[in-house]
């Protein structure tokens, strides 16, 4: 199989929430495969500018746009700006997300709605306004960042699981409606990864660290770079007949029951 199938040279990729963490890791992968990067953030211009500078220091062609992905007017405004200033968007990665760890019986409706708005409604909003150009060009790739919580529940993450489960089905319906326009819509479901956010609990003897290492057949946390292959594949010609699928990058957690790493 030719490596040209995975070449993203000449493509422009918009990655939401890519100033840090897993979004940043995936964006670096797409950039190294040749894509021009459009990095979205919402917290501050300073954080966005610093992230873009870090991408450029790696030799990647990156542009930053500050906007709230839950605000449809701002999404429309910035998509228009990106298309004029950078070019049409060939690849969209809906990565922006939040989580609130609160037991359901204690959770305020406003908190539940906030999680659903960012994790489920915003991929609909951004995709809706990016896909129109893709439809006119008869080509495009959309990747929704789902979760193992698209398949499983866990204590205190009910709103997140509801949103990510909904995102799985939104992904499949987008594929159903847009495949006729030669647009592929798929998802990536990350497992548990070694990031700055998880550093405080990735310590031997910490109950959650021991649980994850024991529960994962690979016997370890994932490296954020482990997501790059799936992101490149689903962004490239190599996946032109793959549609409506969720690729779980989880070290095998969803494949088994029990704690296989602790079994003989």
Coordinates of C-alpha atoms in Angstrom, one line a residue, residues 3 5 16 18 27 64 66 91 102 126 140 151 170 190 220 258:
X3 CA 2.3 5.8 1.7
X5 CA -2.6 7.2 0.8
X16 CA -11.1 22.5 17.8
X18 CA -6.2 22.0 20.1
X27 CA -2.9 18.2 15.3
X64 CA -4.9 30.3 15.3
X66 CA -10.1 32.3 19.0
X91 CA -10.5 18.1 7.5
X102 CA -20.6 15.2 39.8
X126 CA -19.2 23.4 13.7
X140 CA -14.3 16.1 3.0
X151 CA -20.0 2.9 25.2
X170 CA -24.5 11.9 15.7
X190 CA -9.5 7.7 23.3
X220 CA -0.2 1.0 30.7
X258 CA -12.1 -7.9 34.3

